[in-house]
PDB file of C-alpha atoms in Angstrom:
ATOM      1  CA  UNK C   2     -26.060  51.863 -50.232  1.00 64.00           C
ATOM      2  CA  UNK C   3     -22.971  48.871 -50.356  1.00 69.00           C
ATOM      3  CA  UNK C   4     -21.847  47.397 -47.553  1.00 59.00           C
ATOM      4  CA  UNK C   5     -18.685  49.900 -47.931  1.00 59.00           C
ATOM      5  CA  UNK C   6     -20.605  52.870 -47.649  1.00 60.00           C
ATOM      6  CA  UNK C   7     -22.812  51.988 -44.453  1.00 62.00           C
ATOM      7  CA  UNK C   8     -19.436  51.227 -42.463  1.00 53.00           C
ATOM      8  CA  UNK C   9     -18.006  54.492 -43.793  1.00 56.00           C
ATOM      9  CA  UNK C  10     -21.208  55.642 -42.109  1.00 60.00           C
ATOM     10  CA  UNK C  11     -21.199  54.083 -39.106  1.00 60.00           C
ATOM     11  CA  UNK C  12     -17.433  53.702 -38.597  1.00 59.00           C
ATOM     12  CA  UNK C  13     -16.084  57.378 -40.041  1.00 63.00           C
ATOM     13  CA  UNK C  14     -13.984  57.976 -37.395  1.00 65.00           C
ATOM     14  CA  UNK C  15     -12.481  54.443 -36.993  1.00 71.00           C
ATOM     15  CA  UNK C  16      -8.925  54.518 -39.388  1.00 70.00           C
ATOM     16  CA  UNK C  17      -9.865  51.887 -41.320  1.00 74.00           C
ATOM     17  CA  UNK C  18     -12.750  53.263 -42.792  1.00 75.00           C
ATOM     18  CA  UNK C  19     -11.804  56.938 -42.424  1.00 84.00           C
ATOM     19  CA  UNK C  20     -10.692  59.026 -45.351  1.00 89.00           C
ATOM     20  CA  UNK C  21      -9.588  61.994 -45.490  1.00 94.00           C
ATOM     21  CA  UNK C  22     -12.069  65.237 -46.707  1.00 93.00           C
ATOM     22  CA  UNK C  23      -9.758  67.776 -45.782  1.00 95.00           C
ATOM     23  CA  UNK C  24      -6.690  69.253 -43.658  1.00 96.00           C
ATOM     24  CA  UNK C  25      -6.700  72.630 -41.375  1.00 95.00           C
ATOM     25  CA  UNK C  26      -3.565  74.464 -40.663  1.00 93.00           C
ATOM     26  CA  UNK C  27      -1.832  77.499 -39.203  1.00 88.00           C
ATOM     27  CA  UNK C  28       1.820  77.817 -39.850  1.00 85.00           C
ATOM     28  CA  UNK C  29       3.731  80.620 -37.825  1.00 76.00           C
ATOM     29  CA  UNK C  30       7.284  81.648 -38.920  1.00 69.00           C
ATOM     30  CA  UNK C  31       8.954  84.627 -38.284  1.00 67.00           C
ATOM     31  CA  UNK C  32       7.743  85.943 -42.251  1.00 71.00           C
ATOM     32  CA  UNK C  33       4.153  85.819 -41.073  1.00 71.00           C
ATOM     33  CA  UNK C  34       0.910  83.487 -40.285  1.00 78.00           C
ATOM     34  CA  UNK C  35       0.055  81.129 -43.405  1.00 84.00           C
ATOM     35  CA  UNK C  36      -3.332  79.684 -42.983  1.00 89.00           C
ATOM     36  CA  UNK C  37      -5.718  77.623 -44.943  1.00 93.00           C
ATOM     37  CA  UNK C  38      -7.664  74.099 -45.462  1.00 96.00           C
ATOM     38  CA  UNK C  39      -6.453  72.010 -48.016  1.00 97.00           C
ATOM     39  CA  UNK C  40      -8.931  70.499 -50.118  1.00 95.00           C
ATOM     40  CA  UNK C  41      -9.038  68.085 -53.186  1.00 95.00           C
ATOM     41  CA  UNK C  42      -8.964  63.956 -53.388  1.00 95.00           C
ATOM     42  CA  UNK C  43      -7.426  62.648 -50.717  1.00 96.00           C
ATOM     43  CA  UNK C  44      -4.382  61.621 -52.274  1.00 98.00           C
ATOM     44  CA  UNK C  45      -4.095  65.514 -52.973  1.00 98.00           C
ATOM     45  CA  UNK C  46      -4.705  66.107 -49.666  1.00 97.00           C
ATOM     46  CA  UNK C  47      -2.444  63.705 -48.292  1.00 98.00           C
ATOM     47  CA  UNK C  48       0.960  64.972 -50.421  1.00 97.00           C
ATOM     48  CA  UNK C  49      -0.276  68.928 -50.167  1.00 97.00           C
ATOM     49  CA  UNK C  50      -0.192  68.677 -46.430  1.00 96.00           C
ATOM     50  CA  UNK C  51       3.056  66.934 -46.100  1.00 96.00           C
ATOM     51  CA  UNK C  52       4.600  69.396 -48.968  1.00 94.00           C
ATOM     52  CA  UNK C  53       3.214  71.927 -46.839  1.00 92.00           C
ATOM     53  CA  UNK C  54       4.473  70.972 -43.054  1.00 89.00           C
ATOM     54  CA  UNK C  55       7.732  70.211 -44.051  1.00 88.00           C
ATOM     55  CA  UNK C  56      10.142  71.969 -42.039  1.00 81.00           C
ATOM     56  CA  UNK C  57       7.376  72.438 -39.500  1.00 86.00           C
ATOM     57  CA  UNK C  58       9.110  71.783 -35.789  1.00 84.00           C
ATOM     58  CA  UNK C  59       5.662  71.240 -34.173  1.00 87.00           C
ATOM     59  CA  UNK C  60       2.470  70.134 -34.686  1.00 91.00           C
ATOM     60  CA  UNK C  61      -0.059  71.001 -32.451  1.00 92.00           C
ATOM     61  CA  UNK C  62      -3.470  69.341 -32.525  1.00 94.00           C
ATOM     62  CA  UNK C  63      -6.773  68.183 -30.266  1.00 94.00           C
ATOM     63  CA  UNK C  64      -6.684  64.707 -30.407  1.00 94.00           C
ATOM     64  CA  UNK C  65      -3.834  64.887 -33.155  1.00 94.00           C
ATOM     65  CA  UNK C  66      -1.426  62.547 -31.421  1.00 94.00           C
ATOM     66  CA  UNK C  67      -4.353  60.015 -30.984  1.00 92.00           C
ATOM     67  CA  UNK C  68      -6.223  60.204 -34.249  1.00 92.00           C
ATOM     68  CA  UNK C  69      -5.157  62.590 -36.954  1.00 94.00           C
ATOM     69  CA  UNK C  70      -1.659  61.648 -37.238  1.00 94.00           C
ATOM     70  CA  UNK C  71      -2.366  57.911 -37.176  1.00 94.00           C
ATOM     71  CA  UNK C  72      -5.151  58.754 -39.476  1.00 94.00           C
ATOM     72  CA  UNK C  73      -2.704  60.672 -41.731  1.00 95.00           C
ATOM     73  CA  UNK C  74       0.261  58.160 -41.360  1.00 94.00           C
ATOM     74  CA  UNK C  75      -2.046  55.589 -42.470  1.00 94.00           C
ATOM     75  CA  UNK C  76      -3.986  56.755 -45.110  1.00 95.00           C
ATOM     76  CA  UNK C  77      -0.839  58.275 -46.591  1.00 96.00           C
ATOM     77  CA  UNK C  78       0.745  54.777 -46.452  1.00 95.00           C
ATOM     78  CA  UNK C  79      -2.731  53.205 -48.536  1.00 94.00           C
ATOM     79  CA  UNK C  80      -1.490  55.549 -51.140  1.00 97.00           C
ATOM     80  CA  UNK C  81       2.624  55.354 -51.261  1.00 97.00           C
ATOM     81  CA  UNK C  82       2.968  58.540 -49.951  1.00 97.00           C
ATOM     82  CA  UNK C  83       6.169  59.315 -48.248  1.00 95.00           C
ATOM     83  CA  UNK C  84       5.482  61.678 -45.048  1.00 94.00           C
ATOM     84  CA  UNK C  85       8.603  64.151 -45.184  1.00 92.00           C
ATOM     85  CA  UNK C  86       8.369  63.870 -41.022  1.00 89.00           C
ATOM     86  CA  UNK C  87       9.336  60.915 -39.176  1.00 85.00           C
ATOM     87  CA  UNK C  88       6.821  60.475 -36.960  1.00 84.00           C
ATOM     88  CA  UNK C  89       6.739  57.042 -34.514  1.00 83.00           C
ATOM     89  CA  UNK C  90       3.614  58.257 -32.035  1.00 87.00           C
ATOM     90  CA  UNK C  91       4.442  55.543 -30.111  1.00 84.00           C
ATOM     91  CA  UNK C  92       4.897  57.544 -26.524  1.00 88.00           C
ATOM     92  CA  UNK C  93       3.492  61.070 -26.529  1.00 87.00           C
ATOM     93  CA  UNK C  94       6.256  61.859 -23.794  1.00 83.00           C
ATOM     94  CA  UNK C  95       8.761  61.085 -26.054  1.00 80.00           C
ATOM     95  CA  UNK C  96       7.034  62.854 -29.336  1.00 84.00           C
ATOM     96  CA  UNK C  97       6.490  66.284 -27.034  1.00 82.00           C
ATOM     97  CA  UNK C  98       9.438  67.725 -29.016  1.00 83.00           C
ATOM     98  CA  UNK C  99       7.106  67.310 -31.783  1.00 87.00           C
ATOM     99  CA  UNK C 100       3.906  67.094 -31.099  1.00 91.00           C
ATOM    100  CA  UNK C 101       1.374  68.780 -28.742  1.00 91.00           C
ATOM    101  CA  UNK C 102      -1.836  67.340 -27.934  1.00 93.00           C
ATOM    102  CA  UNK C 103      -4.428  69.548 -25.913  1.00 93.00           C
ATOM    103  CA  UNK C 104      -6.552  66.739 -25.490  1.00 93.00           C
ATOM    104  CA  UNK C 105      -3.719  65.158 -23.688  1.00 93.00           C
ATOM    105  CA  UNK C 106      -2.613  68.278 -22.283  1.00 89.00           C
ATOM    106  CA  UNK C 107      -6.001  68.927 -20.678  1.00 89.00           C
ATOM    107  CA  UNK C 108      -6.329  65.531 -19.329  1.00 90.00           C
ATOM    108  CA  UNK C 109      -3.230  66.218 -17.512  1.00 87.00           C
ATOM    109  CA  UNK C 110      -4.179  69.326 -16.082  1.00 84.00           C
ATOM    110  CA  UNK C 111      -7.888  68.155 -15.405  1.00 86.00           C
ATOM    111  CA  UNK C 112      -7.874  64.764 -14.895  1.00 90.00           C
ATOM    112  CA  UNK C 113      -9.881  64.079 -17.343  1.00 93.00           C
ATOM    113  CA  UNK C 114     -10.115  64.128 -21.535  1.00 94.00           C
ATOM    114  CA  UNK C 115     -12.008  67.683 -22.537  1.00 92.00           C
ATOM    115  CA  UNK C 116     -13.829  68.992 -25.352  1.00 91.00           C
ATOM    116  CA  UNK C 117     -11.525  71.391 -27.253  1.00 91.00           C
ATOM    117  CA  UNK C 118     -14.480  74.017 -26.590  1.00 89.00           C
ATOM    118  CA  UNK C 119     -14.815  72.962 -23.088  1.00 90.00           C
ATOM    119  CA  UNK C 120     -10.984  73.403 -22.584  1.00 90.00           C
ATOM    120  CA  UNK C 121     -11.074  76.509 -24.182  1.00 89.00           C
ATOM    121  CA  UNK C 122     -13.820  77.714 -21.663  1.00 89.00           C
ATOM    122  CA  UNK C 123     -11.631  76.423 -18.898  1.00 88.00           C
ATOM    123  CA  UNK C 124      -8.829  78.312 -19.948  1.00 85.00           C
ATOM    124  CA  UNK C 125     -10.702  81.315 -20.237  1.00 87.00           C
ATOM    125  CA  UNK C 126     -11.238  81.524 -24.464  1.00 87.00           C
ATOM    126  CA  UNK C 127     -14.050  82.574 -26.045  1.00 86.00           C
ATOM    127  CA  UNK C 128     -15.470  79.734 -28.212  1.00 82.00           C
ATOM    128  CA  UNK C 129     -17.683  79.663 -31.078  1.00 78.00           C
ATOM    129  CA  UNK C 130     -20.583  77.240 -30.680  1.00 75.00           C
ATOM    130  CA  UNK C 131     -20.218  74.618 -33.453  1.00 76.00           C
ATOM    131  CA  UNK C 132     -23.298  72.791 -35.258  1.00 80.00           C
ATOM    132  CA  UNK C 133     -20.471  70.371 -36.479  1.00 86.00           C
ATOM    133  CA  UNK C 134     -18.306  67.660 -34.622  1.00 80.00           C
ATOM    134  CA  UNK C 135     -16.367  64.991 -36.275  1.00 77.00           C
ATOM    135  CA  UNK C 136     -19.291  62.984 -35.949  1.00 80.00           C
ATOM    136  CA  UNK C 137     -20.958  64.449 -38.549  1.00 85.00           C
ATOM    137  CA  UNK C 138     -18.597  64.961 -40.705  1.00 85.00           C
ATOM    138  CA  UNK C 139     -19.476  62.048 -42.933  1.00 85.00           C
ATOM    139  CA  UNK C 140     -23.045  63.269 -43.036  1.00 87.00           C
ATOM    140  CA  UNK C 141     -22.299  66.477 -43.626  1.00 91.00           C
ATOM    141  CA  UNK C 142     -20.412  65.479 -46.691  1.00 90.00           C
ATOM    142  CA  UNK C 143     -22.811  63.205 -48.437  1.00 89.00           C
ATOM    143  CA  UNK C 144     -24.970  66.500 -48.160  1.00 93.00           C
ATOM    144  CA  UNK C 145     -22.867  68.158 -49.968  1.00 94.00           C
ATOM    145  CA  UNK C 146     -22.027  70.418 -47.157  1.00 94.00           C
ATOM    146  CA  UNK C 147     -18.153  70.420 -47.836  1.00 93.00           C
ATOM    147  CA  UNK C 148     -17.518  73.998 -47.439  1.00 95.00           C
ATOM    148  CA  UNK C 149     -19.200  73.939 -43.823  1.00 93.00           C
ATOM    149  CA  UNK C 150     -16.452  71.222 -42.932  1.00 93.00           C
ATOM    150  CA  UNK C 151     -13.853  73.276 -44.087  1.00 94.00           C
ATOM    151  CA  UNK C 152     -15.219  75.979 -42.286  1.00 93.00           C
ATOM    152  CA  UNK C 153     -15.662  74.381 -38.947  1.00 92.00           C
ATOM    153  CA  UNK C 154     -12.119  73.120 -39.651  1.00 93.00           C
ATOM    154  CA  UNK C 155     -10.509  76.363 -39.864  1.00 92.00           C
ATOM    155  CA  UNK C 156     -12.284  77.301 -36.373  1.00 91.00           C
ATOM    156  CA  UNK C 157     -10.918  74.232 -34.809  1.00 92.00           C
ATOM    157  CA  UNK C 158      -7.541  74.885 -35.955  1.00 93.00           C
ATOM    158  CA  UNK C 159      -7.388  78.533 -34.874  1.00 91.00           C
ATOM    159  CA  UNK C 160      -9.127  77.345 -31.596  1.00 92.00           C
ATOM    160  CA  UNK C 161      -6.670  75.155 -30.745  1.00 93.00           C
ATOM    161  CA  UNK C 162      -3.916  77.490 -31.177  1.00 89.00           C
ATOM    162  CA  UNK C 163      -5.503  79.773 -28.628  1.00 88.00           C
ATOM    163  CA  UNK C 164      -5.819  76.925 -26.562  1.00 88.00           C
ATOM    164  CA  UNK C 165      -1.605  75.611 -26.693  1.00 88.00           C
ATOM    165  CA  UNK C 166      -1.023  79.056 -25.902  1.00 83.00           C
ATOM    166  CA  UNK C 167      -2.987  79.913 -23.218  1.00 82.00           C
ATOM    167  CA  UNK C 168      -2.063  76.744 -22.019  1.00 79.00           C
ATOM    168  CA  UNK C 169       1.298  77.246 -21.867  1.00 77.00           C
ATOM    169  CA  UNK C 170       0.284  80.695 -19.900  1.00 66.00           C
ATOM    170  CA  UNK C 171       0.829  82.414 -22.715  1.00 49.00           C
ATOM    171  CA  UNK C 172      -1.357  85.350 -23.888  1.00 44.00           C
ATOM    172  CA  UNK C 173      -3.493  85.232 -26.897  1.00 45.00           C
ATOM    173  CA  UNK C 174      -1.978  87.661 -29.632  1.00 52.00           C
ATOM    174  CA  UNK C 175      -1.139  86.080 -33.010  1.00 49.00           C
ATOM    175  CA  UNK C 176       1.779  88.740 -33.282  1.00 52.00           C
ATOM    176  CA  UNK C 177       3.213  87.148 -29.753  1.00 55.00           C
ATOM    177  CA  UNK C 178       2.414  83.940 -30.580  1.00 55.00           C
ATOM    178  CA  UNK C 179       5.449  84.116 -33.531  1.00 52.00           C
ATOM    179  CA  UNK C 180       7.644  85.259 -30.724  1.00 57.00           C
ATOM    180  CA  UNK C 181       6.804  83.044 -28.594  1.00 54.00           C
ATOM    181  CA  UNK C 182       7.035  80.164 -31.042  1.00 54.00           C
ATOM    182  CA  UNK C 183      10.424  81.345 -32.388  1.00 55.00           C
ATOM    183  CA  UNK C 184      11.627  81.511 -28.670  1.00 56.00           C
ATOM    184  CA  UNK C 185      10.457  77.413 -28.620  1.00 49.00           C
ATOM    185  CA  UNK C 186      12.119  76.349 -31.489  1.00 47.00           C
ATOM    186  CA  UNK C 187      15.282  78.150 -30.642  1.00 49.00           C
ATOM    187  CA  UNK C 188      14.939  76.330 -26.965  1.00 45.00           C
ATOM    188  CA  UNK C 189      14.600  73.048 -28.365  1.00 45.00           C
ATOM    189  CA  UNK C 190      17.385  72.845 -30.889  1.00 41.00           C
TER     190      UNK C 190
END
């Protein structure tokens, strides 16, 4: 093993040695739910998901404002990639408009950072029990075990979006959650 691949070990979740193994989404417009994980090399990955969020209003995450945005930003920048969002993450009060955290959100209504299935118990969502965590991610891929992570990734997205809504005490129906969504935009522009 180089000296590359042991810090990719030990260090997978730290930005610099990060990469990117693949991207979860849920995009709700008025035409419909579009959901999927984009896969591929990471440059792939990297142009794929900004092709695919542009025009998105909101981006809604656990722990996205703290590490997968960065993590995209700068991974996308290694590669010349222009992100078709102007992001600045440098206050998440001032990216709100754009960007929803439920990490952060939780630790304002708890006090403290939660779990995105312990928030989800808190606010009353059933959550499946994951094998997988983003620590073992990296493992998981040198296994071979790919498909799992894209798996696990789709749960975590759709988990979260139960999560923003119910935590905006709103109820859990993907056909509400495009009205309710639409109603947000419409507020905000």
């Amino acid at each position: 093993m180089t000296v590359e691949d042991e810090n990719r070990e030990k260090y997978s979740l730290n930005r610099k040695y990060a990469r990117v193994l693949c991207i979860g989404y849920l995009m709700i417009a008025s035409d419909g739910v579009n959901k999927g994980v984009i896969e591929g090399d990471e440059p792939q990955i990297l142009n794929t998901f900004w092709n695919t969020g542009r025009g998105v209003d909101l981006f809604i995450g656990h722990n996205i404002f703290e590490f997968d945005l960065p993590l995209i930003l700068y991974r996308s920048n290694i590669y010349n990639i222009q992100p078709t969002h102007k992001l600045r993450l440098l206050s998440y009060r001032a990216e709100r408009k754009y960007v929803y955290d439920t990490l952060l959100e939780g630790k304002r209504i708890y006090g403290e950072y939660i779990r995105l299935n312990k928030l989800a118990e808190l606010l009353g969502i059933e959550s499946p029990k994951f094998a997988l965590d983003g620590s073992k991610v990296y493992a998981y891929h040198k296994a071979g075990l790919d498909k799992e992570i894209n798996r696990y990734c789709m749960q975590q997205v759709e988990l979260i979006l139960k999560d923003f809504v119910r935590a905006v005490n709103y109820e859990c129906d993907f056909n509400d959650v495009v009205s309710f969504l639409e109603t947000k935009k419409s507020l905000s522009h």
